[in-house]
Coordinates of C-alpha atoms and ligand atoms in Angstrom, one line a residue:
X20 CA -32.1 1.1 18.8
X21 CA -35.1 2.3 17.3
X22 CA -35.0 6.2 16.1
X23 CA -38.2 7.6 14.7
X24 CA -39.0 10.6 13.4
X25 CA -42.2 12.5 14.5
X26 CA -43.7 15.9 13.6
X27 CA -45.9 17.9 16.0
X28 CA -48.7 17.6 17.1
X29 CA -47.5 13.7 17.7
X30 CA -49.1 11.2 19.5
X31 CA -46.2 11.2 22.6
X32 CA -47.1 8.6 24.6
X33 CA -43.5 8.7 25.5
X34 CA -41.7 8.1 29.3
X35 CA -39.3 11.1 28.8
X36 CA -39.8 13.8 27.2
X37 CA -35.9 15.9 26.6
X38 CA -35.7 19.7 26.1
X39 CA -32.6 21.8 25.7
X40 CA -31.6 24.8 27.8
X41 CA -29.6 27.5 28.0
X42 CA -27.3 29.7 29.7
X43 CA -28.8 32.0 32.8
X44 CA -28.7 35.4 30.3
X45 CA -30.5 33.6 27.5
X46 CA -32.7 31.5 29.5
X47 CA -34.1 34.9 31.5
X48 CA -34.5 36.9 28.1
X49 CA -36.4 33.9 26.2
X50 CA -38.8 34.6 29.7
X51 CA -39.0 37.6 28.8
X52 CA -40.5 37.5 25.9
X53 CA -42.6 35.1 26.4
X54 CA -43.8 37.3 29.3
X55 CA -44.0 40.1 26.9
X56 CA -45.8 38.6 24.3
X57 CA -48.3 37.2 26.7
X58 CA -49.0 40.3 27.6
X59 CA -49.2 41.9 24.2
X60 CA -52.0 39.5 23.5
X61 CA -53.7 40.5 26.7
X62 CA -54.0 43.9 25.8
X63 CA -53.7 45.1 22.3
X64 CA -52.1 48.8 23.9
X65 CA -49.1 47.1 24.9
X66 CA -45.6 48.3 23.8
X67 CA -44.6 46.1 20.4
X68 CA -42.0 43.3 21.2
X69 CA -38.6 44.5 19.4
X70 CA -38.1 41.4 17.2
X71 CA -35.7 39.5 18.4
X72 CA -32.1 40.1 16.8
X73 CA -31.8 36.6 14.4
X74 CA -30.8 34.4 17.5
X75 CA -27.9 32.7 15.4
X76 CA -27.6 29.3 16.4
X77 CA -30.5 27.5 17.7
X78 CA -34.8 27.4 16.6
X79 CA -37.0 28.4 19.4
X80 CA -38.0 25.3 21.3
X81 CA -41.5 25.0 21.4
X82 CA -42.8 24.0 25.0
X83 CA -45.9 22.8 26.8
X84 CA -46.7 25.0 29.1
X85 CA -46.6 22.8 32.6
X86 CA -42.6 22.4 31.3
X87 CA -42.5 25.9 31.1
X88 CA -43.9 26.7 34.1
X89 CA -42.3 24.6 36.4
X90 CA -38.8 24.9 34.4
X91 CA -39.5 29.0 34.8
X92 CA -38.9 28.5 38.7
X93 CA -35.5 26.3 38.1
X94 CA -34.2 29.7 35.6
X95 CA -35.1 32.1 38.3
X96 CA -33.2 29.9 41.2
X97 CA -30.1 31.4 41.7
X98 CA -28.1 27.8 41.1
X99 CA -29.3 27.9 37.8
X100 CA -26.6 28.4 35.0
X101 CA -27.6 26.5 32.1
X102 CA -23.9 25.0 31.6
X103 CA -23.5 22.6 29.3
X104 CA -24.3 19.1 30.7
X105 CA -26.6 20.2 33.1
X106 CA -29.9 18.2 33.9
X107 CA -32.9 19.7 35.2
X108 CA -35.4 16.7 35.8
X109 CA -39.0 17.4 36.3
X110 CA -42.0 15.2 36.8
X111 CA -45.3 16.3 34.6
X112 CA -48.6 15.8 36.2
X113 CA -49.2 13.7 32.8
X114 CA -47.2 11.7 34.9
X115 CA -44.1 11.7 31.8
X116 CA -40.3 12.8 32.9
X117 CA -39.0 15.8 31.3
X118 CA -35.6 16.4 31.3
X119 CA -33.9 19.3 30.3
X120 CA -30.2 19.3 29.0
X121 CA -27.8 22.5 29.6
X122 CA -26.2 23.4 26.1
X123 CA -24.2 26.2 27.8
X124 CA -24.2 29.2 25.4
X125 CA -26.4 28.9 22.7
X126 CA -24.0 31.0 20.4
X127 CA -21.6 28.5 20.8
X128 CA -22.7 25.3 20.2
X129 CA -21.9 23.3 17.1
X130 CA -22.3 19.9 16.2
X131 CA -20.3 18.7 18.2
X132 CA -21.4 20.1 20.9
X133 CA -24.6 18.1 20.2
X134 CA -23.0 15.0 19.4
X135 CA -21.4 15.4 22.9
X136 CA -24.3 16.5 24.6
X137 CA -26.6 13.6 23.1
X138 CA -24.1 11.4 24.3
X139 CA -24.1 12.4 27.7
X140 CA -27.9 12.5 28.4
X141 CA -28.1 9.0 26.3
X142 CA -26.1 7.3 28.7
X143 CA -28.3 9.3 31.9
X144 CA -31.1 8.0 30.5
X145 CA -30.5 4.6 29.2
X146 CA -30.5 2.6 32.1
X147 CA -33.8 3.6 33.3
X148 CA -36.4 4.6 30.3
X149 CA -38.1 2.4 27.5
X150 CA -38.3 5.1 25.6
X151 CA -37.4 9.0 25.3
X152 CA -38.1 11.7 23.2
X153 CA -35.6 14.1 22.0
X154 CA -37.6 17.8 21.4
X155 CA -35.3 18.7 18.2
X156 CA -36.2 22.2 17.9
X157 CA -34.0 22.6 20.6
X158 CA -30.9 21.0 19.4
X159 CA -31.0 21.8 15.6
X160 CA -28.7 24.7 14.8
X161 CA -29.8 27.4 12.6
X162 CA -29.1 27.2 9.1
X163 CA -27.7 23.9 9.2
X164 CA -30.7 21.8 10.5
X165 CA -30.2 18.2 8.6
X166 CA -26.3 18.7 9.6
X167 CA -27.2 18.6 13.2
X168 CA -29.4 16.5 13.0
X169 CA -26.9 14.1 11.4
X170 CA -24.8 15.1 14.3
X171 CA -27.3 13.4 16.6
X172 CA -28.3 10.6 15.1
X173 CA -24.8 9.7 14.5
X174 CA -23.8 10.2 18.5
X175 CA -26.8 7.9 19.5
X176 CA -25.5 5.4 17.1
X177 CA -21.7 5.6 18.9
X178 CA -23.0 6.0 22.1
X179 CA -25.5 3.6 22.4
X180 CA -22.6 0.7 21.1
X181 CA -22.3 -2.5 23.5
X182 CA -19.8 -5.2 22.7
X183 CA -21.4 -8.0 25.0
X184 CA -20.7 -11.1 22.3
X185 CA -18.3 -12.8 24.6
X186 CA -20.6 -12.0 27.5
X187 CA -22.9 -14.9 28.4
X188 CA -25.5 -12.5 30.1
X189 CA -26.1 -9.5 27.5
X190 CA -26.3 -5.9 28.2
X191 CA -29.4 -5.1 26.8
X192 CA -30.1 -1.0 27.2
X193 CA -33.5 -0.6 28.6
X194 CA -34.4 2.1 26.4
X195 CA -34.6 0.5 23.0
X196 CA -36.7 3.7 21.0
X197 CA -35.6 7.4 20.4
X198 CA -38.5 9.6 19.3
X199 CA -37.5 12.6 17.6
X200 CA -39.8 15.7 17.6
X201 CA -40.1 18.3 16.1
X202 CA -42.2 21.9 15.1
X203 CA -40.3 22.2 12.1
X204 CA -43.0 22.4 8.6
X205 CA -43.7 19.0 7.1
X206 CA -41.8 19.9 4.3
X207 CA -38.6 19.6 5.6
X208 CA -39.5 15.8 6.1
X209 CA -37.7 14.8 3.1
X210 CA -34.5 16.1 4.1
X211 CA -34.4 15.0 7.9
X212 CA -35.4 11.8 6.8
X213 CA -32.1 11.6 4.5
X214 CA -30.6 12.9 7.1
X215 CA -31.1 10.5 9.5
X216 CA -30.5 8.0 6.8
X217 CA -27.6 9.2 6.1
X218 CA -26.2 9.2 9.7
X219 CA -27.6 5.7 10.2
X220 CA -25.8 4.3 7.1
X221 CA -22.7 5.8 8.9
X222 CA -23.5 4.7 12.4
X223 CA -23.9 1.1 11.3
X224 CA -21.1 0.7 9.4
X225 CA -18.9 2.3 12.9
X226 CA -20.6 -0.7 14.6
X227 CA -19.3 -3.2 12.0
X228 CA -16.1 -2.0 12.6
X229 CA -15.8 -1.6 16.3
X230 CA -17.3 -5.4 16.7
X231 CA -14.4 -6.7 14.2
X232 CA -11.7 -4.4 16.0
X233 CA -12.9 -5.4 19.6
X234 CA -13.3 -9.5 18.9
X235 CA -10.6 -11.7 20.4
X236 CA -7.9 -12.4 18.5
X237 CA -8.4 -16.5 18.7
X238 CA -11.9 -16.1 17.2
X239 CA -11.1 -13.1 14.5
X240 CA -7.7 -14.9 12.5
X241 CA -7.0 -13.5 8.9
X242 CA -8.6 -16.3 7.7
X243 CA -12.1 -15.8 9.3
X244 CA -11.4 -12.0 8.9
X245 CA -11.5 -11.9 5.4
X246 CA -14.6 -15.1 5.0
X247 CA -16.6 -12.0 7.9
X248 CA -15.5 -8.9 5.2
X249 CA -16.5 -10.9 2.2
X250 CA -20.0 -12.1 3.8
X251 CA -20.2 -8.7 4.9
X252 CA -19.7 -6.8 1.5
X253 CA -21.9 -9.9 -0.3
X254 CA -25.3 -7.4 0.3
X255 CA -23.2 -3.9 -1.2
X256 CA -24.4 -3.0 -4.6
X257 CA -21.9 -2.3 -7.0
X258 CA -19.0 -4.1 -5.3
X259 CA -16.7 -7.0 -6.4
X260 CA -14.7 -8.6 -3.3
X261 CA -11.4 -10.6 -4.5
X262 CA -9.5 -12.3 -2.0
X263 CA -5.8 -13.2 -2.0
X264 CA -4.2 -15.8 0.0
X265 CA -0.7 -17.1 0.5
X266 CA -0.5 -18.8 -3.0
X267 CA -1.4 -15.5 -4.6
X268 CA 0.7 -13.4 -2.3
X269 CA 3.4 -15.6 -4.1
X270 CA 2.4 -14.9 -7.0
X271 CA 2.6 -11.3 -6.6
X272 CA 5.9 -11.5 -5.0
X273 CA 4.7 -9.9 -1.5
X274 CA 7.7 -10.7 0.1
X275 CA 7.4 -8.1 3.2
X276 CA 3.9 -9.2 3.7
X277 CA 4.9 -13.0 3.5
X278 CA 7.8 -12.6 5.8
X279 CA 4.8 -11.0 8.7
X280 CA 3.1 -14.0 7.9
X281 CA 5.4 -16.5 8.6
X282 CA 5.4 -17.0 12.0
X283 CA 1.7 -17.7 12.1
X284 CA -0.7 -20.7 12.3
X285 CA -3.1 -19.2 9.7
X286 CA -2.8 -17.7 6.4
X287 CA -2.5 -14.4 5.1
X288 CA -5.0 -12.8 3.2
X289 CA -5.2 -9.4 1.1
X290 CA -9.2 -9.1 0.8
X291 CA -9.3 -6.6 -2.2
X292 CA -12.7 -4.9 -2.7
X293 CA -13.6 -2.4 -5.3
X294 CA -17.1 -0.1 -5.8
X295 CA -18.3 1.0 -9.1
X296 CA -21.2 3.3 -8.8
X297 CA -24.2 3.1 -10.7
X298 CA -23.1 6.3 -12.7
X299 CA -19.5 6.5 -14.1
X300 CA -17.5 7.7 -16.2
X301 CA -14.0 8.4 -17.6
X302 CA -14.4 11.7 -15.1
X303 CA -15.6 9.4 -12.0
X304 CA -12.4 9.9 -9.9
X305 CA -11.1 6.6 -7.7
X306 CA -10.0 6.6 -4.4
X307 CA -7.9 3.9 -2.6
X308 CA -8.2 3.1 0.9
X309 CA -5.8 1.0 2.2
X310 CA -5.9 -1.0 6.0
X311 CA -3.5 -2.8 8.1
X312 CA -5.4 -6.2 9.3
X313 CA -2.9 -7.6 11.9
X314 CA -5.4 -9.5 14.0
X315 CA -3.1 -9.7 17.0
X316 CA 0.6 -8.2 16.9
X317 CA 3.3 -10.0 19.4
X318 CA 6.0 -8.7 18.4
X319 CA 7.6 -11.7 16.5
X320 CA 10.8 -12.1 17.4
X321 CA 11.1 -9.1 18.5
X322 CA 8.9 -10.0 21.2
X323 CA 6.7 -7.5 22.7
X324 CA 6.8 -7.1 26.7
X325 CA 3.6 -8.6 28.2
X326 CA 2.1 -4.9 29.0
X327 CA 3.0 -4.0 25.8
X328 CA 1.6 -6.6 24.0
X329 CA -1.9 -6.4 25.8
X330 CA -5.0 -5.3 24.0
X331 CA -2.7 -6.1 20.4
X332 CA -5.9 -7.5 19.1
X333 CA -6.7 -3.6 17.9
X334 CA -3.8 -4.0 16.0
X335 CA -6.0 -4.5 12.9
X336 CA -7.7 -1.3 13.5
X337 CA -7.2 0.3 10.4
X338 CA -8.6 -1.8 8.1
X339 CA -11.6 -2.2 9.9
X340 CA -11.8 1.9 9.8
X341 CA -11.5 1.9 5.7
X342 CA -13.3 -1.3 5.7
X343 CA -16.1 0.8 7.2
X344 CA -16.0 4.2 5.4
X345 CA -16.0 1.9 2.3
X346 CA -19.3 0.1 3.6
X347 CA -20.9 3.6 4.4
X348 CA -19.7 5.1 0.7
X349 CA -21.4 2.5 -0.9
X350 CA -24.4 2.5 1.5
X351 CA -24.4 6.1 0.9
X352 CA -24.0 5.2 -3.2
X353 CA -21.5 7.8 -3.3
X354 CA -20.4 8.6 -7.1
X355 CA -16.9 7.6 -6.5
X356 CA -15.1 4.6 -7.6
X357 CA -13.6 3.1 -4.3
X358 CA -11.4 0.8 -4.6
X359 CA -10.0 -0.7 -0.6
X360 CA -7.4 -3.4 0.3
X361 CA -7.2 -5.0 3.9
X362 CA -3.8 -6.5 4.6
X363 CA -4.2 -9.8 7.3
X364 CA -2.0 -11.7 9.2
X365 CA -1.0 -12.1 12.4
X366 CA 2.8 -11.1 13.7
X367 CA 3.0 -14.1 15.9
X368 CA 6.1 -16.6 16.6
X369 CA 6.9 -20.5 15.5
X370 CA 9.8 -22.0 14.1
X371 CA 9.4 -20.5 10.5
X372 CA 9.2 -16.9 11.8
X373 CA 11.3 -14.3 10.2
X374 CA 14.4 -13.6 12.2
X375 CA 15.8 -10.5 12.7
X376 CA 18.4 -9.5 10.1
X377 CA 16.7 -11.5 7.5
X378 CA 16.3 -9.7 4.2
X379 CA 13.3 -10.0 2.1
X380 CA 12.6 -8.7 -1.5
X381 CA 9.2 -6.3 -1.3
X382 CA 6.9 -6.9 -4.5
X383 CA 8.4 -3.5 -5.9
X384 CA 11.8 -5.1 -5.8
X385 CA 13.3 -3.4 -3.6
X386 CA 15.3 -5.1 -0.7
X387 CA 14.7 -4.5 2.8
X388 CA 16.5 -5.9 5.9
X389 CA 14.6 -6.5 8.7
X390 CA 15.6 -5.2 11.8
X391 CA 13.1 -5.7 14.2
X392 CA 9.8 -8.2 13.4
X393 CA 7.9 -5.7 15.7
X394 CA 7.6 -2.9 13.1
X395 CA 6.1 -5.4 10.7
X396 CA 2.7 -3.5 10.0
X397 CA 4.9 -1.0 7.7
X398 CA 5.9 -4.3 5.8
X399 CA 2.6 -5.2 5.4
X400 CA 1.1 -2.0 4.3
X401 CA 4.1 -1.2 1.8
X402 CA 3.6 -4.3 -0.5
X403 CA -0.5 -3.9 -0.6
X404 CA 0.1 0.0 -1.2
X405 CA 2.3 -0.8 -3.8
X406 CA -0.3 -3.6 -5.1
X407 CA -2.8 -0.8 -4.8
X408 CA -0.9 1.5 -7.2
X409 CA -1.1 -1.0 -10.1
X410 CA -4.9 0.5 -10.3
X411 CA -4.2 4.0 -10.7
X412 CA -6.1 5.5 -7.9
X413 CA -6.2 9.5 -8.3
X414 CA -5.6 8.9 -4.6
X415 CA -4.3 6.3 -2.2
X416 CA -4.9 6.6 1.6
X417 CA -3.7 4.1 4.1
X418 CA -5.1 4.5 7.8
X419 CA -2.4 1.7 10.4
X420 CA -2.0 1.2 14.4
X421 CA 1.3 1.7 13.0
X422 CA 3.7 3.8 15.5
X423 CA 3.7 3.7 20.0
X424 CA 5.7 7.0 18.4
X425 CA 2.6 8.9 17.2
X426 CA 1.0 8.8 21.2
X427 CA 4.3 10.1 22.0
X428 CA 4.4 13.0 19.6
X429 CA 0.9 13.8 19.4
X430 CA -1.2 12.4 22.8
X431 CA -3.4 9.5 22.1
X432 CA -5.9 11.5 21.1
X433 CA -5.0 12.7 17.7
X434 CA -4.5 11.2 14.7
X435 CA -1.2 11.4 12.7
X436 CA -1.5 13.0 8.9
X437 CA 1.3 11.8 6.6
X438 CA 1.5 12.2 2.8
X439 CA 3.5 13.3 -0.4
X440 CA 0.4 15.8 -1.5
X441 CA -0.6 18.8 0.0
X442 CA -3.7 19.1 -1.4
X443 CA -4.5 15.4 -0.3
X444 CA -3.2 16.1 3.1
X445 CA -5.2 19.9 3.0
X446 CA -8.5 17.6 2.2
X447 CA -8.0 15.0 5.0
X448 CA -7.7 17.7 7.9
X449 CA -10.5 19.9 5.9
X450 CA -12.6 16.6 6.6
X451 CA -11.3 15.9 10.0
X452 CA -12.5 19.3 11.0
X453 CA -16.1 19.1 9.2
X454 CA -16.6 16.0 11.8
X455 CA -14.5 17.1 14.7
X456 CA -11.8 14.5 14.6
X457 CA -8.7 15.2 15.7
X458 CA -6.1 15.1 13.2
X459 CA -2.6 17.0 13.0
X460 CA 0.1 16.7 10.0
X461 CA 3.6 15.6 10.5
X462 CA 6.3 16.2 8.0
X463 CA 8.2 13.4 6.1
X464 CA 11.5 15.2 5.4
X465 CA 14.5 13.9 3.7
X466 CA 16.2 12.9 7.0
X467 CA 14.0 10.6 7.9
X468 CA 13.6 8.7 4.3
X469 CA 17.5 8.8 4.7
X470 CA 17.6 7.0 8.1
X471 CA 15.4 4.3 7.0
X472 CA 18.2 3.1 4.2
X473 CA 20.2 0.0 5.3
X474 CA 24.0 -0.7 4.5
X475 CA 23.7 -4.4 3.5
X476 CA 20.2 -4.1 1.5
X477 CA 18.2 -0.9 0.1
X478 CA 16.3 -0.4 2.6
X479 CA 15.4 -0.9 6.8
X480 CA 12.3 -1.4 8.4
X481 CA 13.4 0.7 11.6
X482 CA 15.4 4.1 11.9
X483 CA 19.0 4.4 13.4
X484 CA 17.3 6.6 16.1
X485 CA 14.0 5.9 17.3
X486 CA 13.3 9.3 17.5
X487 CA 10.6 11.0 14.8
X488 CA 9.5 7.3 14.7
X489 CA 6.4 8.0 12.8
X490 CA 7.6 9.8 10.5
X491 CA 10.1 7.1 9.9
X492 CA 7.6 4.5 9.9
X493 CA 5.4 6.8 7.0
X494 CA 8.8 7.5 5.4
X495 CA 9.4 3.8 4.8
X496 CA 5.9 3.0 3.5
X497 CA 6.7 5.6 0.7
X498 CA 9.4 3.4 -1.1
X499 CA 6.4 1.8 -2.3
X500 CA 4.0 4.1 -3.6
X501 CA 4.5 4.7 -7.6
X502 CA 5.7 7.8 -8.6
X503 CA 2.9 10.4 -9.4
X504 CA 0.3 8.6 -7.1
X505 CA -0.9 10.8 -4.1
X506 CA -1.0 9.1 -0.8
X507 CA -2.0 9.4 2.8
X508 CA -0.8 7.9 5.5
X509 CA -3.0 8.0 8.8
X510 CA -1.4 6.6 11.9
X511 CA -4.6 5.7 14.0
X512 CA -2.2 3.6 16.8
X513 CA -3.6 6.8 19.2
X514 CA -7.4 7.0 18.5
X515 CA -7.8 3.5 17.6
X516 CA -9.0 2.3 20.9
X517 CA -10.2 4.0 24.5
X518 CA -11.3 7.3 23.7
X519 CA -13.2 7.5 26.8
X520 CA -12.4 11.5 26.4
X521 CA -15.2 11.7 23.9
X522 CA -18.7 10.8 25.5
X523 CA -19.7 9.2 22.4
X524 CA -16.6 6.3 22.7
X525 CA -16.4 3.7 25.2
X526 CA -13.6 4.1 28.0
X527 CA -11.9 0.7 26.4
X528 CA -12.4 -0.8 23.1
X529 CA -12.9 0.2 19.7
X530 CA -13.5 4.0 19.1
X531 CA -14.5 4.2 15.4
X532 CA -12.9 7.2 14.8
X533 CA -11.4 8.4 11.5
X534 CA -14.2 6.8 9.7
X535 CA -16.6 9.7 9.6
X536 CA -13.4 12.2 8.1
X537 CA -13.4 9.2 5.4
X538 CA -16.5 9.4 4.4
X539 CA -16.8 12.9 4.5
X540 CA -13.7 13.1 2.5
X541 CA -15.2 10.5 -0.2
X542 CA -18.5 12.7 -0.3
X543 CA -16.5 15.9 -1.6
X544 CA -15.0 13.6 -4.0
Ligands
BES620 N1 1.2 -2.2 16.3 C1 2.3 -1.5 16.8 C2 2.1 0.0 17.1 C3 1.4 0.3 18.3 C4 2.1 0.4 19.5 C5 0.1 0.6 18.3 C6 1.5 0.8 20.6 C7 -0.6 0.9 19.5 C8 0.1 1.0 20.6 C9 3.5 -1.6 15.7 O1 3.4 -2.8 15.0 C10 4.7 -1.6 16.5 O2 5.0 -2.5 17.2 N2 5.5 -0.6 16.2 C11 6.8 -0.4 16.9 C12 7.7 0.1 15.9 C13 9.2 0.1 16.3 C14 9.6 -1.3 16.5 C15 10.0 0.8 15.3 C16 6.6 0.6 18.0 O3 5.8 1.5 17.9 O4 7.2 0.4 19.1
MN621 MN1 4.5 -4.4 15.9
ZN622 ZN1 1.6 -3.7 14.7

């Protein structure tokens, strides 16, 4: 999709034109003093208009007057409310569309608001326009104009996402270009320009992601995983891509992440990529995203139910989301070493899969029985963390499908928040809330750590009980992060996929979210 930036007086040979609207009380006194000052310019005797009390949120939209007019009789119908979502459609004798879009009360809408809103007239309009254009001044809130806009340029980017590469007959949207217009001075073209950049850069780099997450598993293997990551990352300046396979995985004694990998036809890989920007420096601080790859997840052994085991193929999730917050830091040239390791294999069955009982040796040493082969993304994600610490990352985050436990505790439409370091944890939910993710700590207490030791080898990869099961699953992983190193652990197994919820995610597939709290959380680095 095309998204172009216009400022008026623009040449809008456009289909659809879309305006903004408010609720009934707002609507009737922006009437009213239009009224007013129409009639002040009339006649120079007329009362002066009070100035109107700095309207919080929202800039003025600027309207043609045939809009106007024939919108002034939809206000003054008594089925008008304004509500949020709310379409008023009107036909200009230009012959153009107009719609207007509700935004409820204009005091309370925030980006996302916008993001939602732009989502839902994106996908009313899609179907049937070539092209549309979006009246800004409308949807830009006060004070925070290149934020909002970044808030909509970033929802047409989620919103407008089709996975059709399996599909032999593509869904091509009919509209293909998104004018945006606005009153605002020339001078602010600079920064809406970034803006959009920005939000572009971070759109994109959603898409990669969702089209790794929602490929078919027999297509997307570890193996052609990591040769799609490292094709990918070939055009990022300032990155290095190393990728490990089996004989390496040896070498580093990866025994959990080995014994995943033993079951399946292809090979493991640990694709290892690390970002030096342009400008560092001793005070440059480094950040290590972590990602569990498992391109499809049976079960093993402990073989998943066929329900269950459906849809597994987003079971490689996270490391598509750091994957992509990665790709956007560097797009974004962010001045903050990055360093991020995907962990792939598949958790599938032959005769040389790990059994249950077996006990492996992890590369920190340590010894861990393993109880069931289904909780094998914590075996994965504890030897690359523990790889990751060898580089000293002021601070490690790991994002994992890893837990059914986290729906249970938390719905599937929040993300769990696990770590040893309150201020790390205090930054990830400040981030989720600056982009409107849902995210919600859980605590790792001595308990759980407890129930994850074993009687016959140090430690287990499953709890006694099953209950608290993602905090056990997080407790576990922490045997392997060094002492001193802060770390995150995000269980994404909830939000990974269908977010239908959110009008900017698909109903099924991918969702992409967690990636924009990433990046926003590598920006305040
Ligand atoms: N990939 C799954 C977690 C998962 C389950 C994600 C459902 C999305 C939906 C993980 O590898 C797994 O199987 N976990 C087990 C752990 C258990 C055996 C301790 C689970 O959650 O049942
Ligand atoms: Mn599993
Ligand atoms: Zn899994």
């Amino acid at each position: 999709m095309k998204i172009n930036l216009n400022f008026a007086p623009a040449k809008t040979s456009t289909e659809l034109n879309i305006y903004s609207c408010f609720n009934k009380a707002q609507e009737a006194k922006a009437a009213s003093k239009i009224a007013a000052k129409t009639t002040k310019k009339a006649s120079a005797s007329a009362p002066a208009v009070k100035p109107a009390k700095a309207e919080k949120v929202l800039v003025n939209s600027h309207w043609p007057e045939e809009v106007s007019e024939a919108f002034a009789h939809a206000v003054a119908s008594k089925h008008y409310k304004g509500d949020s979502g709310e379409t008023f459609a009107l036909t200009l004798v230009n012959g153009q569309s107009a719609i207007i879009l509700g935004l409820g009360d204009k005091s309370k809408v925030t980006k996302e608001v916008l993001r939602r809103q732009v989502a839902h007239i994106y996908k009313a309009v899609s179907g049937r326009y070539e092209d549309a254009t979006l009246h800004l001044d409308g949807f830009l809130i006060k004070g925070d104009l290149e934020g909002s806009l970044n808030a909509i340029v970033e929802s047409l980017h989620m919103t407008s996402y089709v996975f059709d590469r399996h599909l032999t007959v593509k869904k091509t949207a009919k509209l293909q270009t998104i004018n945006l217009l606005t009153n605002e001075k020339k001078t602010s073209q600079k920064k809406f320009e970034a803006a959009i950049n920005e939000a572009t850069k971070v759109g994109q780099s959603i898409t990669v992601a969702k089209d790794f997450v929602n490929v078919a598993p027999n297509i997307l293997t570890s193996e052609s995983y990591a040769k799609e990551i490292e094709k990918d990352a070939k055009s990022l300046k300032g990155v290095k891509v190393k990728v490990l396979g089996v004989p390496e995985l040896k070498k580093e004694k990866m025994g959990m992440f080995l014994s995943v990998n033993a079951g399946s036809a292809y090979g493991a890989r640990l694709v290892h990529l690390t970002y030096t920007p342009a400008k560092s420096s001793a005070k440059t601080r480094h950040i290590a995203l972590v990602g569990k790859g498992l391109t499809f997840d049976t079960g093993g052994y402990s073989l998943k139910p066929g329900p269950s085991m459906m849809n597994m193929k987003f079971d490689m999730a996270g490391s598509a989301t750091v994957y992509a917050a990665f790709r956007a830091a560097v797009l974004l040239q962010l001045p903050v070493k990055i360093s991020c390791y995907l962990g792939m294999t598949d958790n599938a069955v032959n005769e040389l899969a790990t059994m249950p009982d077996s006990i492996v040796t992890a590369r920190n040493g340590k010894t861990v029985e393993i109880l069931n082969t289904d909780a094998e993304g914590r075996l994965v994600l504890g030897d690359v963390v523990n790889y990751a610490c060898d580089d000293k990352p002021d601070a490690l985050i790991d994002a994992a499908t890893l837990t059914g436990a986290v729906l249970v505790a938390l719905g599937s439409e929040v993300c769990g928040l696990f770590s040893n370091n309150q201020k790390l944890a205090d930054s990830l939910m400040k981030s989720a809330k600056n982009t409107s993710e849902y995210m919600w700590q859980l605590p790792i207490i001595d308990e759980h750590k407890n129930d994850m030791k074993a009687i016959v080898a140090d430690l287990k990869n499953i709890g006694g009980s099953g209950f608290g099961g993602s905090a056990k699953g997080a407790a576990f992983i922490e045997n392997f992060v060094e002492p001193g190193i802060a770390w995150a652990h995000l269980d994404i197994a909830g939000i990974g996929d269908s977010q239908g919820h959110l009008p900017y995610c698909s109903a099924k597939g991918a969702s992409g979210l967690i990636i924009r709290t990433l990046v926003d959380y590598l920006k305040l680095q």
